[in-house]
PDB file of C-alpha atoms and ligand atoms in Angstrom:
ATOM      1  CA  UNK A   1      13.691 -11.922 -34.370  1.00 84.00           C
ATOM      2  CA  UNK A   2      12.146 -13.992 -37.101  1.00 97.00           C
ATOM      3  CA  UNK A   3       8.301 -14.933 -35.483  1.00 98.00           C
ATOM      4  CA  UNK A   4       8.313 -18.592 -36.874  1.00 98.00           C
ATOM      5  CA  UNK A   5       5.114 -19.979 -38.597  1.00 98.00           C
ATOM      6  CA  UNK A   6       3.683 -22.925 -38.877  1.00 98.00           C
ATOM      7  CA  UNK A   7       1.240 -23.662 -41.811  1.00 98.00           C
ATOM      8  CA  UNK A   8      -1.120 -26.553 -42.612  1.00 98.00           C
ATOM      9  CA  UNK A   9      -1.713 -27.385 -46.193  1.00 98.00           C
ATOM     10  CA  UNK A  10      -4.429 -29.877 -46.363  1.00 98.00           C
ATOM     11  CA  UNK A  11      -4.223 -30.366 -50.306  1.00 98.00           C
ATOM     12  CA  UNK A  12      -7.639 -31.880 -52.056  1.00 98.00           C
ATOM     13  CA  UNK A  13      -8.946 -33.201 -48.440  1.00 98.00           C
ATOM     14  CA  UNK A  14     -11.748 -32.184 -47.021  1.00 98.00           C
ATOM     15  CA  UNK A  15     -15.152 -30.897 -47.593  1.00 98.00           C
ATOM     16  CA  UNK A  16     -16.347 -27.787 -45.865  1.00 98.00           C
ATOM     17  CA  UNK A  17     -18.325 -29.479 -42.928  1.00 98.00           C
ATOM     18  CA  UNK A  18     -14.891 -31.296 -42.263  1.00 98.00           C
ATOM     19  CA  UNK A  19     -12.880 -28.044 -42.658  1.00 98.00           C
ATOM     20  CA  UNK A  20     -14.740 -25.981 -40.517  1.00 98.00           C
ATOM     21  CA  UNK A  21     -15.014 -28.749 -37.728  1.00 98.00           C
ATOM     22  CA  UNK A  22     -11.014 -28.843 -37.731  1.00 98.00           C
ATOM     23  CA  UNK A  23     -10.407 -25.685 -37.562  1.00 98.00           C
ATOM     24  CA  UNK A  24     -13.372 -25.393 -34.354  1.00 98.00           C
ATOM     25  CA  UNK A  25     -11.532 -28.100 -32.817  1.00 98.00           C
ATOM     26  CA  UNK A  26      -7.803 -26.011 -33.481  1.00 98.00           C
ATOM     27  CA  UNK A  27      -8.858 -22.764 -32.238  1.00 98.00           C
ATOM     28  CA  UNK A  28      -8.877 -22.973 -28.590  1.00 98.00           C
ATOM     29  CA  UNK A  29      -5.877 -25.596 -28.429  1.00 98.00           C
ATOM     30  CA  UNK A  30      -3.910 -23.369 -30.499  1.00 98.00           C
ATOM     31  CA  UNK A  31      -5.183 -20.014 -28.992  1.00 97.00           C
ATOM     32  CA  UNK A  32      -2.410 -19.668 -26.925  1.00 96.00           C
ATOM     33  CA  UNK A  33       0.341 -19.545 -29.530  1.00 97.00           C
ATOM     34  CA  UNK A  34       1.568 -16.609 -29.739  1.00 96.00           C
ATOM     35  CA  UNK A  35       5.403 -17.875 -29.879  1.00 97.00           C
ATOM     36  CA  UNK A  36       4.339 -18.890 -34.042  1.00 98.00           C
ATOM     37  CA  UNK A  37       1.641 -17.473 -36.793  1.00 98.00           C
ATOM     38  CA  UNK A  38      -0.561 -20.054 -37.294  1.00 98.00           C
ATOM     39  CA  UNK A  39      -1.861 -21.139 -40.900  1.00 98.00           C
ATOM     40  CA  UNK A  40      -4.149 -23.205 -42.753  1.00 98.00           C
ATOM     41  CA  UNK A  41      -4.886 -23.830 -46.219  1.00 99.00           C
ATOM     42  CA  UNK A  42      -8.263 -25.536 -46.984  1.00 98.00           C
ATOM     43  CA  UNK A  43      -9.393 -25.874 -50.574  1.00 98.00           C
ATOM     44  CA  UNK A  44     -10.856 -23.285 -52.401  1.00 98.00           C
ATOM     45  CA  UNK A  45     -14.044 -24.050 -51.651  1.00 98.00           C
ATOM     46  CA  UNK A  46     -14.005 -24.321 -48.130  1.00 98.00           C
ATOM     47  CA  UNK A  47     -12.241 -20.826 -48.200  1.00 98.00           C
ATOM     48  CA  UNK A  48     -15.108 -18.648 -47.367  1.00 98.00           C
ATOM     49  CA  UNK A  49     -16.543 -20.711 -44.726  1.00 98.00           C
ATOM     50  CA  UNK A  50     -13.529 -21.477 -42.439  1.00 98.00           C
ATOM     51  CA  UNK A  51     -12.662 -17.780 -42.348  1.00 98.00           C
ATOM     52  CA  UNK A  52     -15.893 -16.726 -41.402  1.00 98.00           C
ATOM     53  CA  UNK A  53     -16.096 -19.216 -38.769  1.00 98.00           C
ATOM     54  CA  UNK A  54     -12.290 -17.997 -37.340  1.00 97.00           C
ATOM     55  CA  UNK A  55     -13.364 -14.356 -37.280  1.00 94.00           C
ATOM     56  CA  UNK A  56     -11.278 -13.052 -33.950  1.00 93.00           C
ATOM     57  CA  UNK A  57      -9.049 -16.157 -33.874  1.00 97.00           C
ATOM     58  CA  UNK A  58      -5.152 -15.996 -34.434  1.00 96.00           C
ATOM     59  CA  UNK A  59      -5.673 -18.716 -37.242  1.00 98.00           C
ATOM     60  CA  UNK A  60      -4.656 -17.181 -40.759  1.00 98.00           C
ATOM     61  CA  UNK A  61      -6.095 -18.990 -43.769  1.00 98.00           C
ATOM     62  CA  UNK A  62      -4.028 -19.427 -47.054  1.00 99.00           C
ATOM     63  CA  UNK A  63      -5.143 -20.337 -50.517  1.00 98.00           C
ATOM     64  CA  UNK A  64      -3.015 -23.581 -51.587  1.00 98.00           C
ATOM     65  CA  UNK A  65      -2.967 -21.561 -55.074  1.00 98.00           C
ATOM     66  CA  UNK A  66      -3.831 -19.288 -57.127  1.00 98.00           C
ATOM     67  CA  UNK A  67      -3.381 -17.737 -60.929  1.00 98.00           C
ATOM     68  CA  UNK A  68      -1.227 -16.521 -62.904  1.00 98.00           C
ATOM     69  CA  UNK A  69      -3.762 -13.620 -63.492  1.00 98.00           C
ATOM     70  CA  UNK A  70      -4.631 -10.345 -61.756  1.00 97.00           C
ATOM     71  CA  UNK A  71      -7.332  -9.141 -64.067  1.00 97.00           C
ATOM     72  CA  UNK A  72     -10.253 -10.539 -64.319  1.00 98.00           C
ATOM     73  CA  UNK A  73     -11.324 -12.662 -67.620  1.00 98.00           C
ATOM     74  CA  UNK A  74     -11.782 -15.430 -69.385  1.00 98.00           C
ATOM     75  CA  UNK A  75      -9.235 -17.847 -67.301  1.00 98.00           C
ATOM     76  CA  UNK A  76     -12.179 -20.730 -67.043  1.00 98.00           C
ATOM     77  CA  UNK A  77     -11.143 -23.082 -63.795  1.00 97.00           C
ATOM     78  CA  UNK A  78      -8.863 -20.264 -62.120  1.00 98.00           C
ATOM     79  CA  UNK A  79      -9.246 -18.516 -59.029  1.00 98.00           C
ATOM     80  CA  UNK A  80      -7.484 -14.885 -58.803  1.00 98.00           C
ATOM     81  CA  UNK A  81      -5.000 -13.635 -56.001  1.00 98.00           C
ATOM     82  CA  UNK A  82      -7.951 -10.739 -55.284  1.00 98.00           C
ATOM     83  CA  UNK A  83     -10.561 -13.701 -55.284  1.00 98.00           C
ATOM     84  CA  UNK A  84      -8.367 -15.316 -52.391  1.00 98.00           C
ATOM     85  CA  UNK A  85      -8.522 -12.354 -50.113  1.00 98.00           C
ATOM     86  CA  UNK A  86     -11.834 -11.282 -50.793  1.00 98.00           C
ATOM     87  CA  UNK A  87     -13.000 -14.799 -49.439  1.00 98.00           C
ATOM     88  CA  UNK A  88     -11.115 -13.932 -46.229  1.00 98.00           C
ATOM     89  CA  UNK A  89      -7.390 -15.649 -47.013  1.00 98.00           C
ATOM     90  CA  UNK A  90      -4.242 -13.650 -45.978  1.00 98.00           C
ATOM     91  CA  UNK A  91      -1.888 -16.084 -47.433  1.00 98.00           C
ATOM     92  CA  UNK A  92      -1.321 -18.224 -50.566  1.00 99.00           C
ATOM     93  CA  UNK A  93       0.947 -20.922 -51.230  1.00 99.00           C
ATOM     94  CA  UNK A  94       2.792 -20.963 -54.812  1.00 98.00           C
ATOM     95  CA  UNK A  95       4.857 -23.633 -56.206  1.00 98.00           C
ATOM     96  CA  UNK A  96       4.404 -26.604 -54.431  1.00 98.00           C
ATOM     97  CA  UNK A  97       5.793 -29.847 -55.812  1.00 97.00           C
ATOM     98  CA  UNK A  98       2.714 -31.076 -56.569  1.00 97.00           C
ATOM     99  CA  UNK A  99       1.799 -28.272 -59.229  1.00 98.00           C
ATOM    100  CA  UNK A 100       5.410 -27.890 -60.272  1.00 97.00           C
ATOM    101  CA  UNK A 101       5.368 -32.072 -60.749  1.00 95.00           C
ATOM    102  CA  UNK A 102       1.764 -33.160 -61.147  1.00 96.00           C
ATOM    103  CA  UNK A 103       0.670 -29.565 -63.339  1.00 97.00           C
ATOM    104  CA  UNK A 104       4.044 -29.009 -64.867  1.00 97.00           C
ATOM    105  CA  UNK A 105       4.699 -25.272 -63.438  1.00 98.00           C
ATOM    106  CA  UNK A 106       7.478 -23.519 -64.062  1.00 98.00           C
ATOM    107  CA  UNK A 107       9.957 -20.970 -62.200  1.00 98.00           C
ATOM    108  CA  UNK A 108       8.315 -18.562 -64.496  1.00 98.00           C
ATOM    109  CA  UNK A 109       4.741 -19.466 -63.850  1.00 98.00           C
ATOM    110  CA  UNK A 110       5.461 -19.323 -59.964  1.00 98.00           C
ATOM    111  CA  UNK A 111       7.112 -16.330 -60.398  1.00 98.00           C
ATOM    112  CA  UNK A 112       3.931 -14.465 -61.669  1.00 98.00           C
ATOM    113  CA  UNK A 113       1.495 -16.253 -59.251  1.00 98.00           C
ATOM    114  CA  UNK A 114       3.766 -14.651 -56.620  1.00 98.00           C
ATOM    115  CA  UNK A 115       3.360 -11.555 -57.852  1.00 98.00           C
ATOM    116  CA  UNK A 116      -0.479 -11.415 -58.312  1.00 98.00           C
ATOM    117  CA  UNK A 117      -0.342 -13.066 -54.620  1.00 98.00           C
ATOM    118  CA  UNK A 118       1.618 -10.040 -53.556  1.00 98.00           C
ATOM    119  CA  UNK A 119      -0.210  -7.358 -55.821  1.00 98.00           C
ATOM    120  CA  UNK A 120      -3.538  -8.569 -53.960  1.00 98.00           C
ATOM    121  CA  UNK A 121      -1.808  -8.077 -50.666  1.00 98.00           C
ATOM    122  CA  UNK A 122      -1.355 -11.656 -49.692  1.00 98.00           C
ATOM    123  CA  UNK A 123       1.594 -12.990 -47.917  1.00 98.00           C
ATOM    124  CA  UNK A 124       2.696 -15.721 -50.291  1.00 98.00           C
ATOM    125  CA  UNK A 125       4.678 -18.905 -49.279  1.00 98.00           C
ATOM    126  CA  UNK A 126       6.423 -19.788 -51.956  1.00 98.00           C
ATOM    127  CA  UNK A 127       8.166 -23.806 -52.374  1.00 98.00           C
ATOM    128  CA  UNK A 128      11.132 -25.182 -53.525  1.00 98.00           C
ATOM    129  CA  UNK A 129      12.805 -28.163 -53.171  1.00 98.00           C
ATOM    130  CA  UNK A 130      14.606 -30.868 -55.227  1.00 97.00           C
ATOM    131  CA  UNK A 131      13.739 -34.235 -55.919  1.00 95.00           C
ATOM    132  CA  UNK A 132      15.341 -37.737 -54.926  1.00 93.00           C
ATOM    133  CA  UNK A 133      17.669 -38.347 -58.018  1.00 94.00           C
ATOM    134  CA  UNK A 134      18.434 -33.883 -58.287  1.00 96.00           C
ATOM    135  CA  UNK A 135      19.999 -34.863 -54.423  1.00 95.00           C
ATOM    136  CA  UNK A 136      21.816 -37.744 -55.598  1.00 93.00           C
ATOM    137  CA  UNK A 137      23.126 -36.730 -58.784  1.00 96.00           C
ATOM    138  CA  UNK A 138      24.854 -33.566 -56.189  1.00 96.00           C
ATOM    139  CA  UNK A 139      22.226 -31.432 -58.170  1.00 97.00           C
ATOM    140  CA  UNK A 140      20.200 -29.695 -54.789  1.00 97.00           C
ATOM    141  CA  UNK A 141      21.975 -26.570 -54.803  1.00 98.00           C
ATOM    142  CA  UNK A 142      21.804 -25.488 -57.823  1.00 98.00           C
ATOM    143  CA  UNK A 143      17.795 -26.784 -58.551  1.00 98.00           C
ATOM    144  CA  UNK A 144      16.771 -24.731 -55.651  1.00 98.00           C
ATOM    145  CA  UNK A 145      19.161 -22.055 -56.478  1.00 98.00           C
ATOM    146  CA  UNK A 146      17.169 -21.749 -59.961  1.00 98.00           C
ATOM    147  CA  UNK A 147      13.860 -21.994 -58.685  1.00 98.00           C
ATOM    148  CA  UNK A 148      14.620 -18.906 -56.239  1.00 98.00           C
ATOM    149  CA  UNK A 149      15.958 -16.975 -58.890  1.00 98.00           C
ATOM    150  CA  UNK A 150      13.649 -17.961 -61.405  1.00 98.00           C
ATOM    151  CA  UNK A 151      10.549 -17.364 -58.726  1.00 98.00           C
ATOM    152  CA  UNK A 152      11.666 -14.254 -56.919  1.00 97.00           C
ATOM    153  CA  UNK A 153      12.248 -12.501 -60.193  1.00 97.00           C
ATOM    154  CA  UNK A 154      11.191  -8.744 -60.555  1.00 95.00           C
ATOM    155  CA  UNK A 155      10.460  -8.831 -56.979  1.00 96.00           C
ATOM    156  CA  UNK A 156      11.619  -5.262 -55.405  1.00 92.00           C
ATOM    157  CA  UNK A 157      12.334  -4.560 -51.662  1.00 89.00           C
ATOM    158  CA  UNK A 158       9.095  -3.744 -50.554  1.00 91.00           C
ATOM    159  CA  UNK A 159       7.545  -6.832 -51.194  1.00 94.00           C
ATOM    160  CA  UNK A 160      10.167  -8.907 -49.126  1.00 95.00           C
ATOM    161  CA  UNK A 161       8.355  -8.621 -45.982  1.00 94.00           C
ATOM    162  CA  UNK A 162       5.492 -10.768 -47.072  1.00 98.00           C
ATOM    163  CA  UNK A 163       7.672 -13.304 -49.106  1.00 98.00           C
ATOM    164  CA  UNK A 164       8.069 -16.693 -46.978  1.00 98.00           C
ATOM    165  CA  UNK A 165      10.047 -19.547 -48.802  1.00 98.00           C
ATOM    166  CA  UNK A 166       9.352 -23.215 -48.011  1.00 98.00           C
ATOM    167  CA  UNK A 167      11.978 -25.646 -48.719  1.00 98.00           C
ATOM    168  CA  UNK A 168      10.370 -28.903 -49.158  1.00 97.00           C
ATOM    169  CA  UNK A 169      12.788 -31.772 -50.692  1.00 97.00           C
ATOM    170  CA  UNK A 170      10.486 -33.624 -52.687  1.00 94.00           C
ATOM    171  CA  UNK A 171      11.913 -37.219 -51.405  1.00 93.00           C
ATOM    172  CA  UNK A 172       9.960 -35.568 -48.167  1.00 93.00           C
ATOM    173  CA  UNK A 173       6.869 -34.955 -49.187  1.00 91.00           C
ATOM    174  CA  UNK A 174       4.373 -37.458 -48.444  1.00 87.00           C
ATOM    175  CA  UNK A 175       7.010 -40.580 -47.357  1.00 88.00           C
ATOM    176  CA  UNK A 176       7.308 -40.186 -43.897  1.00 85.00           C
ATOM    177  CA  UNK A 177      11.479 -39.726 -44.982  1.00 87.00           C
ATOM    178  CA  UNK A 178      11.921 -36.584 -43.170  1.00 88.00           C
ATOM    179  CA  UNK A 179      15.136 -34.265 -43.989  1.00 90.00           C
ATOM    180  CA  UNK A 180      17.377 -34.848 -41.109  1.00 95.00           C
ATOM    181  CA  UNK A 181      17.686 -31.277 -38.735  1.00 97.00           C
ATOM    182  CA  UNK A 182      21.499 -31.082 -40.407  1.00 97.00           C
ATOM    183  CA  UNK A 183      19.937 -31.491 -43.750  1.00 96.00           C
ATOM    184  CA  UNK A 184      17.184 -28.706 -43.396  1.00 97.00           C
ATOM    185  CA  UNK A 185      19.328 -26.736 -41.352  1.00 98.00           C
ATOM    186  CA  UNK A 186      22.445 -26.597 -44.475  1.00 98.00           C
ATOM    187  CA  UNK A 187      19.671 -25.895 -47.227  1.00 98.00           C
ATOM    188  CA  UNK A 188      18.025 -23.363 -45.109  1.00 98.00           C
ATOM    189  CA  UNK A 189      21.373 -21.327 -44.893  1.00 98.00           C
ATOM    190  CA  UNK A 190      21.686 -22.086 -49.098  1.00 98.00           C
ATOM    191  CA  UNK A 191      18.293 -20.295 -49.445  1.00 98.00           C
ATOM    192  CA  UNK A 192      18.856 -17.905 -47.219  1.00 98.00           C
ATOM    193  CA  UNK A 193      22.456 -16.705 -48.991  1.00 98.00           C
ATOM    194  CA  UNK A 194      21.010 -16.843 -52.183  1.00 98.00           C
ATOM    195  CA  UNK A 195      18.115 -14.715 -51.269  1.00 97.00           C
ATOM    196  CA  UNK A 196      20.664 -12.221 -49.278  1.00 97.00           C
ATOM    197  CA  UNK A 197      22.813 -12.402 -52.924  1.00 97.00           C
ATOM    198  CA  UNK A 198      20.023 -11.727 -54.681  1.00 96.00           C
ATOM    199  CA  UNK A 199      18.418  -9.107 -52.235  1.00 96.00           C
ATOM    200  CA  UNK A 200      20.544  -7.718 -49.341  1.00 96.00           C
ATOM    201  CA  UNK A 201      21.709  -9.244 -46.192  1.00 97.00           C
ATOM    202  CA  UNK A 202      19.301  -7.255 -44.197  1.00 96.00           C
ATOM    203  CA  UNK A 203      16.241  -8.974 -45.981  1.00 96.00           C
ATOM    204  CA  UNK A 204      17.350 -12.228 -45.795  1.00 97.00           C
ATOM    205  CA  UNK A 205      18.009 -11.982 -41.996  1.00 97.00           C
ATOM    206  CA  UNK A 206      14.467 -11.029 -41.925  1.00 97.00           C
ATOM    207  CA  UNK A 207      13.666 -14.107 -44.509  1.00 98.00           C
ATOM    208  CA  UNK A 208      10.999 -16.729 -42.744  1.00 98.00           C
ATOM    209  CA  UNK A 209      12.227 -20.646 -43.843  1.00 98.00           C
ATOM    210  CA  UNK A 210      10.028 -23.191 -43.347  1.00 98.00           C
ATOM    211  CA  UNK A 211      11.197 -26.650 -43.601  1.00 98.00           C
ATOM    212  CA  UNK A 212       8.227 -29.238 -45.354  1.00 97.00           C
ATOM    213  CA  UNK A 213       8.056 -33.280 -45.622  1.00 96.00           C
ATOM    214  CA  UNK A 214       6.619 -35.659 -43.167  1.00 95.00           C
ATOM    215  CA  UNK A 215       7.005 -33.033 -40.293  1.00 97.00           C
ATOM    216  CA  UNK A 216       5.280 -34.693 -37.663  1.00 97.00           C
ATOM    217  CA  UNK A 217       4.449 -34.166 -33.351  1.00 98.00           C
ATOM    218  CA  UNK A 218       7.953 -35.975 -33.071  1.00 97.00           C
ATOM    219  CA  UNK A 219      10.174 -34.579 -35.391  1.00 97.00           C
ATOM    220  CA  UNK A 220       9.317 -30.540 -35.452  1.00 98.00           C
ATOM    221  CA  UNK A 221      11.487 -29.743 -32.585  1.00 98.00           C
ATOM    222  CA  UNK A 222      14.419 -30.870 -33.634  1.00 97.00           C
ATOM    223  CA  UNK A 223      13.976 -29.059 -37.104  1.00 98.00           C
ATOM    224  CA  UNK A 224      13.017 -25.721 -35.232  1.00 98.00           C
ATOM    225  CA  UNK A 225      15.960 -25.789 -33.175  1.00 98.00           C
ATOM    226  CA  UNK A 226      18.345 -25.057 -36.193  1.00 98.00           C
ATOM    227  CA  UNK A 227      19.258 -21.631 -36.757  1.00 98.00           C
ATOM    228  CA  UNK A 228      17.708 -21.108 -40.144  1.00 98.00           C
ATOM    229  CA  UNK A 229      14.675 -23.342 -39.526  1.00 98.00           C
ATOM    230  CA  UNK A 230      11.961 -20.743 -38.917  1.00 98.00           C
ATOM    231  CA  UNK A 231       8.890 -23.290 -39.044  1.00 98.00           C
ATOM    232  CA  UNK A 232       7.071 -25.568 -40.962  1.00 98.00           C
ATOM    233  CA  UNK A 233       4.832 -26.251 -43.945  1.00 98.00           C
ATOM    234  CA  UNK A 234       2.666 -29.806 -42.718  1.00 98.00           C
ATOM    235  CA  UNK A 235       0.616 -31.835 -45.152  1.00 97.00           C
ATOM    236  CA  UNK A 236      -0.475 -35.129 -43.784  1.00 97.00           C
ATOM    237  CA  UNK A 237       0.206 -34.377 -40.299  1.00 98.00           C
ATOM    238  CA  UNK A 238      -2.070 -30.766 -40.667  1.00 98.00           C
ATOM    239  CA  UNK A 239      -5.144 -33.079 -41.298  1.00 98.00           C
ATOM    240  CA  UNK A 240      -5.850 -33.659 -37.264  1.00 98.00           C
ATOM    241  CA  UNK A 241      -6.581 -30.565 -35.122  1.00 98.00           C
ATOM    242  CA  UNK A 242      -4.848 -32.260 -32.319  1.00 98.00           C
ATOM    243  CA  UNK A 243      -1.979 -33.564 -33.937  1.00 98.00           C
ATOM    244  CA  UNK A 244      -1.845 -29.872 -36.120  1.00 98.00           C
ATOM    245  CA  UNK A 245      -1.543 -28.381 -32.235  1.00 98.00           C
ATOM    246  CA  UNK A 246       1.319 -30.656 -30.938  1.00 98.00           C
ATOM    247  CA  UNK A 247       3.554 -29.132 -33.786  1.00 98.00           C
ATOM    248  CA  UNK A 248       2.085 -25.625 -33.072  1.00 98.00           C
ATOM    249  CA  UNK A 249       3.154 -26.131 -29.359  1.00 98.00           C
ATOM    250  CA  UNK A 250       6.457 -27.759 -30.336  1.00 98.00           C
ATOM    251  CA  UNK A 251       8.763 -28.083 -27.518  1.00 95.00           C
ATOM    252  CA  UNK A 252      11.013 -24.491 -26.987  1.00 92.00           C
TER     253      UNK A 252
HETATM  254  P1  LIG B   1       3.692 -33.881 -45.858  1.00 74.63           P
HETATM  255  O1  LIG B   1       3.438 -32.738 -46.969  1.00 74.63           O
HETATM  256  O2  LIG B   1       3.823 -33.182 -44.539  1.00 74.63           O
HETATM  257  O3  LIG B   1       2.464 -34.761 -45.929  1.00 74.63           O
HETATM  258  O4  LIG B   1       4.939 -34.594 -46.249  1.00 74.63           O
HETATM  259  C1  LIG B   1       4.127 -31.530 -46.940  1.00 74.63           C
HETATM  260  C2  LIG B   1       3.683 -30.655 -48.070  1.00 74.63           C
HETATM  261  O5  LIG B   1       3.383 -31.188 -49.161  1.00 74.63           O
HETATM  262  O6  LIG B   1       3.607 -29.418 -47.940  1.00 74.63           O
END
């Protein structure tokens, strides 16, 4: 069985007092979860502080990035995979919309954050997902088809374990315009035959998909109850401890 997870990305919000008082206020109403891994991603800088202050708790923390770089060097502004873990994070998103979109990375470029996420021994979450007028224009498939290809390239079989893949239609992100279940649920299964194509059957049945974009208290059960949905990347909703721990405790 596939242990679903649900992750919080809080993007550029919060400073550290405010990231280590939501994560006090998560702990004990999400201490009980033991159905889902629980993750959040607080920005760099807050890193350190939140992990310290979840020492014994079954909160993970992930970095919402990281570089392109293992070795150490002149990469001014960049924060290593190694850098990540040594702050406490176990996890590290790569390839969110907003860096592919905003910061203009490519398959490529996600493709070798992965692997210094993975060569640091993080478990990295990596996001795809096509935008409104890819859907329209009949494009989704094959966009998200090229950015797992393109991502998971050079990856061998013993780092499938920690890969997790996020598919987050861009349309989604941010607009309270949530993918329908039947929506998530028939991209889910694309991403999960191209990874078994590209990999074997037996690692993509072992494949965690989480579904991202306006996933709110209300609409996470729905989504969870589709076969390939195996949890959820939040962004707006990940903000409130309280609201974070209704998705956590979605209804089984
Ligand atoms: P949202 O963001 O939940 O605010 O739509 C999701 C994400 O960007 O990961």
């Amino acid at each position: 069985m596939r242990k679903p997870v649900i992750a919080g990305n809080w993007k550029m919000y919060k400073l550290i007092a405010d990231s280590v008082a939501t994560v006090l206020a998560l702990k004990p109403l999400v201490a009980n979860a033991n159905h889902c891994e629980v993750v959040v991603a607080p920005v760099f800088t807050a890193i350190k502080t939140v992990t310290d202050r979840l020492e014994g708790s079954n909160i993970h923390v992930a970095g919402q990035d990281c570089s392109t770089e293992s070795k150490h060097g002149a990469h001014t502004g960049e924060v290593a995979a190694d850098m990540l873990r040594d702050a406490g994070a176990s996890h590290v998103i790569v390839g969110h919309s907003e860096r592919r979109h905003l910061y203009h990375e490519s398959d490529s470029f996600v493709n070798r954050k992965a692997q210094a996420g993975l060569a640091a021994g993080l478990t990295v979450i990596m996001c795809v997902g096509e935008t409104l007028e890819q859907r329209e224009g009949g494009m989704a498939e094959r966009v998200v088809r090229g950015q797992l290809e393109g991502g998971l390239r050079d990856l061998t079989a013993s780092d499938l374990d920690r890969i997790i893949i996020a598919y987050e239609p861009v349309w989604a992100i941010g607009t309270g315009r949530t993918a329908t279940p039947e929506q998530a649920q028939e991209m889910h299964a694309f991403v999960r035959r191209v990874f078994a194509g590209r990999f074997s059957q037996e690692a993509a049945s072992r494949l965690r998909i989480l579904y991202g974009g306006s996933v709110k208290p209300d609409n996470i059960a729905g989504l969870m109850k589709q076969a390939d949905v195996d949890g959820a990347l939040v962004g707006g909703a990940s903000l409130d401890a309280e609201t974070f721990a209704r998705i956590v405790h979605y209804d089984r």
